Coordinates of N, CA and C in Angstrom, one line a residue:
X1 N 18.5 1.7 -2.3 CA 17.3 2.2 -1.6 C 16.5 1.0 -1.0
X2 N 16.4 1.3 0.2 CA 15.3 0.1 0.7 C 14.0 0.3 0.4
X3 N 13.4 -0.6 -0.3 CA 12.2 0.2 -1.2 C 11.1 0.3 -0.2
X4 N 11.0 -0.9 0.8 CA 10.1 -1.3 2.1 C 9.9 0.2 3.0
X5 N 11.0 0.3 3.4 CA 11.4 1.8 4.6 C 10.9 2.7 3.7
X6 N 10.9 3.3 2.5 CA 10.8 4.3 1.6 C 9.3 4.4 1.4
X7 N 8.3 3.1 0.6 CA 7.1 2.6 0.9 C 6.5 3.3 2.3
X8 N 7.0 3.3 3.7 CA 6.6 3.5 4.7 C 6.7 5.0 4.3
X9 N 7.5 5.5 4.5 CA 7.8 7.2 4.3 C 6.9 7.8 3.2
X10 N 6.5 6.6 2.5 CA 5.8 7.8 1.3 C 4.4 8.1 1.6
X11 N 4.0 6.7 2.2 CA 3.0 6.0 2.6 C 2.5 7.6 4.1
X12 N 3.4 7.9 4.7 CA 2.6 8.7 6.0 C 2.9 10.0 5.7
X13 N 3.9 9.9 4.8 CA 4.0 11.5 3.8 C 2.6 12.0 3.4
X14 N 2.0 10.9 2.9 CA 0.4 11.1 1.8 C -0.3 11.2 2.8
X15 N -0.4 10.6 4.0 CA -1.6 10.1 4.7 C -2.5 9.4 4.8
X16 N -1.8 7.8 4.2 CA -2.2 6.9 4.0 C -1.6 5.9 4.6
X17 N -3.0 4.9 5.3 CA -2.2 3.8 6.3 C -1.0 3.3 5.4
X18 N -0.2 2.5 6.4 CA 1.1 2.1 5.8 C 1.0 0.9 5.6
X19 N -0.2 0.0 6.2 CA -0.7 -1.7 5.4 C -1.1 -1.2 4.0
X20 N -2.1 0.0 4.2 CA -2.2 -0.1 2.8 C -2.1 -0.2 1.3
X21 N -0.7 0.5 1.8 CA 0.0 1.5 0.5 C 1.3 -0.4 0.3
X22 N 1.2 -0.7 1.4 CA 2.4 -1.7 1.3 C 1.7 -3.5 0.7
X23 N 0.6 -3.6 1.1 CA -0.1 -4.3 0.7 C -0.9 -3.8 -1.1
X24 N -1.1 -2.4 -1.5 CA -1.2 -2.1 -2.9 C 0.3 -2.6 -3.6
X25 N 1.5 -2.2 -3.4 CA 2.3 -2.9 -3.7 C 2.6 -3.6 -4.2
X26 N 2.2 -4.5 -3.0 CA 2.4 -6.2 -3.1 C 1.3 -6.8 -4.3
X27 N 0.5 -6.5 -4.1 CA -0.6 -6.9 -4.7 C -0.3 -6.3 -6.7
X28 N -0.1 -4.9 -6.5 CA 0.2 -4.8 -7.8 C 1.2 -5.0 -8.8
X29 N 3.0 -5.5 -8.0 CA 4.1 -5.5 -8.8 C 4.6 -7.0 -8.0
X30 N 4.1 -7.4 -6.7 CA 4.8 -7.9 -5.9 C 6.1 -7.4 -6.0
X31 N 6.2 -6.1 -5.6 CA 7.8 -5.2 -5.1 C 8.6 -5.3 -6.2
X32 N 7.8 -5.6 -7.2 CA 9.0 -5.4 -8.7 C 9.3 -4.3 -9.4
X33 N 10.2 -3.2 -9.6 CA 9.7 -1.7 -9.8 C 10.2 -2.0 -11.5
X34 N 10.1 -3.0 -11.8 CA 10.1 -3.3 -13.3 C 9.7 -3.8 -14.1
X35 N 8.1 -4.1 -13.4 CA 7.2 -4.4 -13.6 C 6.4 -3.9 -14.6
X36 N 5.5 -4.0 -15.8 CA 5.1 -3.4 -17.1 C 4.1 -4.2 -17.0
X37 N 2.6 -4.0 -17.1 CA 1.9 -5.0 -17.4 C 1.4 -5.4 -19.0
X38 N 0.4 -5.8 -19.6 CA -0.1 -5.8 -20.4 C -0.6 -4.7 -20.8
X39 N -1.6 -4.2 -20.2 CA -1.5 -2.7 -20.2 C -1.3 -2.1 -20.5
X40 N 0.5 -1.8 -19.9 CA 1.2 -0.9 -20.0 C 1.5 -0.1 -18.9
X41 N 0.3 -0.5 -17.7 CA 1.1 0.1 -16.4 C 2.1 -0.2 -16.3
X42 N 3.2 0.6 -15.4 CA 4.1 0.9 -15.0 C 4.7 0.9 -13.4
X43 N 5.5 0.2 -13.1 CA 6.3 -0.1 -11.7 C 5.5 -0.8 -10.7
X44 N 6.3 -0.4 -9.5 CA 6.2 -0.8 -8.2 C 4.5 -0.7 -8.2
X45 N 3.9 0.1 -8.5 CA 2.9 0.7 -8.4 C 1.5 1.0 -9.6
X46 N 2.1 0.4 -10.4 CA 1.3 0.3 -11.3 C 0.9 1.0 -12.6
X47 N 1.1 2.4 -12.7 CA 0.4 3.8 -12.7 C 0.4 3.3 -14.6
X48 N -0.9 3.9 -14.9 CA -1.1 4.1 -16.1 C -0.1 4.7 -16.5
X49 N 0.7 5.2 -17.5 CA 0.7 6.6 -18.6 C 0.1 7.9 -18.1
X50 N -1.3 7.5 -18.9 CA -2.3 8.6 -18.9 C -2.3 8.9 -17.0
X51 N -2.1 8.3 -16.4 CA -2.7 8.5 -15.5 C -1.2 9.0 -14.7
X52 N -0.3 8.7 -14.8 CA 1.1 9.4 -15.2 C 1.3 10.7 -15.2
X53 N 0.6 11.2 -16.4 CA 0.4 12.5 -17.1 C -0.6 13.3 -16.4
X54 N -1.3 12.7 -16.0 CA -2.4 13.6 -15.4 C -1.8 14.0 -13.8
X55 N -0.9 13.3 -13.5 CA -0.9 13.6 -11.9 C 0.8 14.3 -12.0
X56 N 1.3 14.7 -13.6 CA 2.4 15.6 -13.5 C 3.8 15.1 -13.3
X57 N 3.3 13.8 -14.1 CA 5.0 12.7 -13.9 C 5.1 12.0 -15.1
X58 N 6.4 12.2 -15.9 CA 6.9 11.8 -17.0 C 6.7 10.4 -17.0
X59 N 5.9 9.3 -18.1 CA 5.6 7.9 -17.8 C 7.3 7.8 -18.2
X60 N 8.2 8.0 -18.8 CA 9.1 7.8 -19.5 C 10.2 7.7 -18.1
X61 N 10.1 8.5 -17.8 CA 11.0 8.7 -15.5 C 10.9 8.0 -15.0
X62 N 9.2 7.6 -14.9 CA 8.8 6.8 -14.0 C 9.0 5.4 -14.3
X63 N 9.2 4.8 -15.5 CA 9.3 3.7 -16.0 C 11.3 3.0 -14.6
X64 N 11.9 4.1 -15.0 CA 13.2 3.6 -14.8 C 13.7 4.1 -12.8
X65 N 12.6 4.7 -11.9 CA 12.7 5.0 -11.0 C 11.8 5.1 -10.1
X66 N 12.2 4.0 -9.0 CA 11.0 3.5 -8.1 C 10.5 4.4 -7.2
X67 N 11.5 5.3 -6.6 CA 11.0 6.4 -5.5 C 10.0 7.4 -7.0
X68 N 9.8 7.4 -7.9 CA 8.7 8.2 -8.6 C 7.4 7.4 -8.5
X69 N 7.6 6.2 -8.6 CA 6.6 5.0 -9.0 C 6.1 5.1 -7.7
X70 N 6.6 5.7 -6.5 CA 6.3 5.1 -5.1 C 5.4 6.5 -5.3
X71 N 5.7 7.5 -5.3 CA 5.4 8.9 -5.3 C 3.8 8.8 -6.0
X72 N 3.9 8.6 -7.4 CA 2.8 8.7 -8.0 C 1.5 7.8 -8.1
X73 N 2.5 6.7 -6.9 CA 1.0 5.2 -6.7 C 0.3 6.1 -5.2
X74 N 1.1 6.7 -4.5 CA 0.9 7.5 -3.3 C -0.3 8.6 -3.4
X75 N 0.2 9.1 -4.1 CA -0.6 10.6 -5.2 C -1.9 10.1 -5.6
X76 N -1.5 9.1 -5.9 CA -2.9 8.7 -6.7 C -3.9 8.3 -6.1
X77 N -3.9 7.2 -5.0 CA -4.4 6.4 -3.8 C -5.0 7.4 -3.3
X78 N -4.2 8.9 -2.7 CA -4.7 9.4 -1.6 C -5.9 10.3 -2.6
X79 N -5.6 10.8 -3.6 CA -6.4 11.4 -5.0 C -8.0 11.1 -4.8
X80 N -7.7 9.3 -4.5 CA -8.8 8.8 -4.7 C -9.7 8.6 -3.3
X81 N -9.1 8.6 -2.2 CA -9.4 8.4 -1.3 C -10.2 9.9 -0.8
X82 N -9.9 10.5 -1.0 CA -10.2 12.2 -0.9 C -11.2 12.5 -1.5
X83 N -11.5 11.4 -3.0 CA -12.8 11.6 -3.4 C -13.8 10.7 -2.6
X84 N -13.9 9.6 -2.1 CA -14.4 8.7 -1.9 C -14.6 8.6 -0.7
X85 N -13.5 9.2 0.2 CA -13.6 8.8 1.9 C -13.7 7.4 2.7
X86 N -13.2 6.4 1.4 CA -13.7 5.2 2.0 C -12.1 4.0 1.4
X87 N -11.2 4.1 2.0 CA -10.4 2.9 1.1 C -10.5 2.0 0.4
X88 N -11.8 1.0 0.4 CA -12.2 0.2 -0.3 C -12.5 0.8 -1.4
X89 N -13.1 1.7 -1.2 CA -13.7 2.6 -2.7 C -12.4 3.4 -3.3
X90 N -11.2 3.8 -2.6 CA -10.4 4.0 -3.5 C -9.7 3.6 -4.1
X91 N -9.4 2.1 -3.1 CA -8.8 1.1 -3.9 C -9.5 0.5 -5.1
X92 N -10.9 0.6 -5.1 CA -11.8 -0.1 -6.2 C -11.3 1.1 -7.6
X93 N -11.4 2.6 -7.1 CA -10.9 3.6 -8.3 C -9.7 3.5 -8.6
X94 N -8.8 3.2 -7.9 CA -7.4 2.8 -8.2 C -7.2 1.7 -9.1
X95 N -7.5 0.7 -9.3 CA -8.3 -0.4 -9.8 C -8.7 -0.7 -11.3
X96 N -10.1 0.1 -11.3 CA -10.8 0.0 -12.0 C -11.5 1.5 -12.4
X97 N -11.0 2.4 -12.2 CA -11.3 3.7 -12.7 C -12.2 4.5 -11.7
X98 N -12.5 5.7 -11.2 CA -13.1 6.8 -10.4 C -14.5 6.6 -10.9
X99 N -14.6 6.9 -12.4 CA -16.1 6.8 -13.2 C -16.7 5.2 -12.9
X100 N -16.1 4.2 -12.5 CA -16.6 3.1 -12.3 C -17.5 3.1 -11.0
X101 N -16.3 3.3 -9.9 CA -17.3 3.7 -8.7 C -18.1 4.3 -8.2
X102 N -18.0 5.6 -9.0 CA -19.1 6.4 -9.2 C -20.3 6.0 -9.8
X103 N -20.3 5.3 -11.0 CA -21.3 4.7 -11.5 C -22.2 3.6 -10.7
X104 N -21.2 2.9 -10.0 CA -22.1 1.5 -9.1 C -22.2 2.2 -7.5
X105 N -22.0 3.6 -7.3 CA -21.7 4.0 -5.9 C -21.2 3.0 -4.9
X106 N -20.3 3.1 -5.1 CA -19.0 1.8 -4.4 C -18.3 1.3 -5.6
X107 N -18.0 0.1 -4.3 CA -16.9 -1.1 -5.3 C -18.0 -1.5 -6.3
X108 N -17.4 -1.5 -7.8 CA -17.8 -1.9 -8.8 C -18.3 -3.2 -8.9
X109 N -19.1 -3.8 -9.4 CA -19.7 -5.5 -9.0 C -18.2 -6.4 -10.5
X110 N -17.3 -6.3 -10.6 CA -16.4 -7.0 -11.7 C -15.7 -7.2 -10.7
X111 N -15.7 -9.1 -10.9 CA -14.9 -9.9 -10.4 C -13.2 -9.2 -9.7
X112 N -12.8 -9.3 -10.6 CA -11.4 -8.8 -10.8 C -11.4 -7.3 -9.4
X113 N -11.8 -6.3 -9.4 CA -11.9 -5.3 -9.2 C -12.3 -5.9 -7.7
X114 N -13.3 -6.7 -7.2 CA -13.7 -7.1 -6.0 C -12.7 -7.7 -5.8
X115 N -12.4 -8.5 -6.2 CA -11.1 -9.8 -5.4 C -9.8 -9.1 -5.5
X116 N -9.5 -7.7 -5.7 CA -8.6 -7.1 -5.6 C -8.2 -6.2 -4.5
X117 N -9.8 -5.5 -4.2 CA -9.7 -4.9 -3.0 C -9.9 -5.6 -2.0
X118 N -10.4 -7.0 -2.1 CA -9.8 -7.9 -0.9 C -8.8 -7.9 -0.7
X119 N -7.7 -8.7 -1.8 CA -6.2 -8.9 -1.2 C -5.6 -8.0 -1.1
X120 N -5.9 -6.7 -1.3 CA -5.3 -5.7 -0.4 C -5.2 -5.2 0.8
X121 N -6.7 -5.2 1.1 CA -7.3 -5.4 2.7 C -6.5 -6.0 3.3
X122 N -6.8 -7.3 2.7 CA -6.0 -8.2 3.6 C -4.2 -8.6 3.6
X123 N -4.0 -8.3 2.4 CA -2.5 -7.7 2.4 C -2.0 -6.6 3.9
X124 N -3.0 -5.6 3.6 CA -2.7 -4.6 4.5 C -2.6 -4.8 5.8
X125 N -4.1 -5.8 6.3 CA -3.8 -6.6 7.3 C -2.3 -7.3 7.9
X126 N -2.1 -8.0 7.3 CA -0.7 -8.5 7.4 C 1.0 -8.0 7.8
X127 N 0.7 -6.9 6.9 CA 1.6 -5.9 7.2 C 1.2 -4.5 8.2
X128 N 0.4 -4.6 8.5 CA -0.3 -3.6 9.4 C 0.6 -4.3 10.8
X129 N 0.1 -5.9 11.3 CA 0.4 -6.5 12.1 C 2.4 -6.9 12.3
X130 N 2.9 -6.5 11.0 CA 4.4 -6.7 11.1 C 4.6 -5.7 11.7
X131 N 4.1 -4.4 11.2 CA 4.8 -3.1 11.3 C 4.5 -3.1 13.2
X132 N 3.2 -3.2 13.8 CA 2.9 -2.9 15.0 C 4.1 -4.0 15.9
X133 N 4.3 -5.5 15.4 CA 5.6 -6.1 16.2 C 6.4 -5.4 15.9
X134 N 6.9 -4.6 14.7 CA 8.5 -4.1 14.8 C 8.4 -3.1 15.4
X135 N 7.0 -2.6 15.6 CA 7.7 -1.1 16.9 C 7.6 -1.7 17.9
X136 N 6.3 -2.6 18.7 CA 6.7 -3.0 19.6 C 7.8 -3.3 20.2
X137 N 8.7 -4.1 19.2 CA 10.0 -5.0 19.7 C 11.2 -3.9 19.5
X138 N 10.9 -2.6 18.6 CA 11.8 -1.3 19.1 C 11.8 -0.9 20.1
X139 N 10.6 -0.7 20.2 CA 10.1 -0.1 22.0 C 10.9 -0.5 23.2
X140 N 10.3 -2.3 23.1 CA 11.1 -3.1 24.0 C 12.7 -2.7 24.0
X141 N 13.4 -2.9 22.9 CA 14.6 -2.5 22.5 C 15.1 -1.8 23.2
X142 N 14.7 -0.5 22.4 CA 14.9 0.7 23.3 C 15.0 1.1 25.1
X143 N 13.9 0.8 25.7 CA 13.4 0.5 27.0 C 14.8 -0.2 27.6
X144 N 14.9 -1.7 26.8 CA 16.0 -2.2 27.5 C 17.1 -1.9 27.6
X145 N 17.7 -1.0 26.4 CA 19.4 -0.1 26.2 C 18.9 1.1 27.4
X146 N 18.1 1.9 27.8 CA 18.1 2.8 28.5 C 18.1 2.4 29.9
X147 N 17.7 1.0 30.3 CA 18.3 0.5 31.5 C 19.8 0.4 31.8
X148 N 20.0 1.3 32.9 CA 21.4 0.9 33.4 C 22.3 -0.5 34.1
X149 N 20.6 -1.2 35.1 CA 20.6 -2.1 35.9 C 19.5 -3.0 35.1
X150 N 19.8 -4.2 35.0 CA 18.7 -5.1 35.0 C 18.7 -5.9 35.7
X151 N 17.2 -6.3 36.3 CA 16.7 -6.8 37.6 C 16.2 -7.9 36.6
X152 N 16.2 -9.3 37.1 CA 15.6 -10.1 36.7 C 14.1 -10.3 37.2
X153 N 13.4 -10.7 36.1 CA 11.6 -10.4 37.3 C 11.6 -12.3 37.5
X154 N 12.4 -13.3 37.1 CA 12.3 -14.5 38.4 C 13.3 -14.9 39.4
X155 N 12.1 -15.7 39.9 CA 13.0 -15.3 41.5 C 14.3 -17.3 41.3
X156 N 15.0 -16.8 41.9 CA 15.9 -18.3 42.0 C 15.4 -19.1 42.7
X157 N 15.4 -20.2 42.6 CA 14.8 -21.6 44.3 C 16.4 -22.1 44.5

């Protein structure tokens, strides 16, 4: 499975930008779906247990299977976004817990939790900008196979 293409798919399935979800990723496993932290999150994606359990996904499945890990980091993001209406703030709940944000109404003031939803921002950034060259340069692609004739646009001396 290409985990990247799949990321993308899961990512506009939920309705969530696709820098986002690809940059949470990055930022949380750097694309390792075997990833375990101290914790005890789990995968590509991070997902508590508990938090596992509450969104209706065996932690035990999800440990050994990245299209679940993709699913329930997906599930969860948009969960939080739906409460918040604001990405920063759901990335902050995704993070550092729902009851946090709610408590500081926003991003929580803990280091950790701020400099997180930066590098995802700006993760997202980055891959926001790949994704728009790789359609452009489909586009072009495309465009150019559906030409039958090609006209050069300079002239010869």
């Amino acid at each position: 499975m290409d985990l990247y293409k799949r990321a993308m798919e899961v990512a506009r399935q939920y309705g969530i930008p696709e820098g986002i979800f690809l940059g949470l990723i990055e930022a949380e496993s750097s694309w390792n779906p075997n990833a375990v932290s101290v914790a005890g999150a789990i995968g590509l994606t991070q997902i508590m247990p508990s938090t596992a359990k509450l969104l209706g996904y065996n932690p035990q499945k999800l440990k050994y299977d990245p299209e679940l890990q993709l699913e329930a980091g997906a599930k969860y993001l948009k969960e939080m976004y739906e409460e918040f209406q604001c990405w920063e703030e759901a990335l902050a709940a995704y993070n550092a817990g729902p009851h946090n944000v709610k408590k500081y109404h926003g991003v929580p003031p803990f280091p950790e939790t701020e400099r997180y939803v930066q590098k995802v921002m700006a993760l997202a950034e980055k891959y926001q900008k790949e994704i728009s060259k790789g359609k452009k340069k489909q586009k072009q692609t495309a465009k150019f196979e559906n030409k039958k004739t090609v006209i050069s646009k300079f002239k010869r001396k």
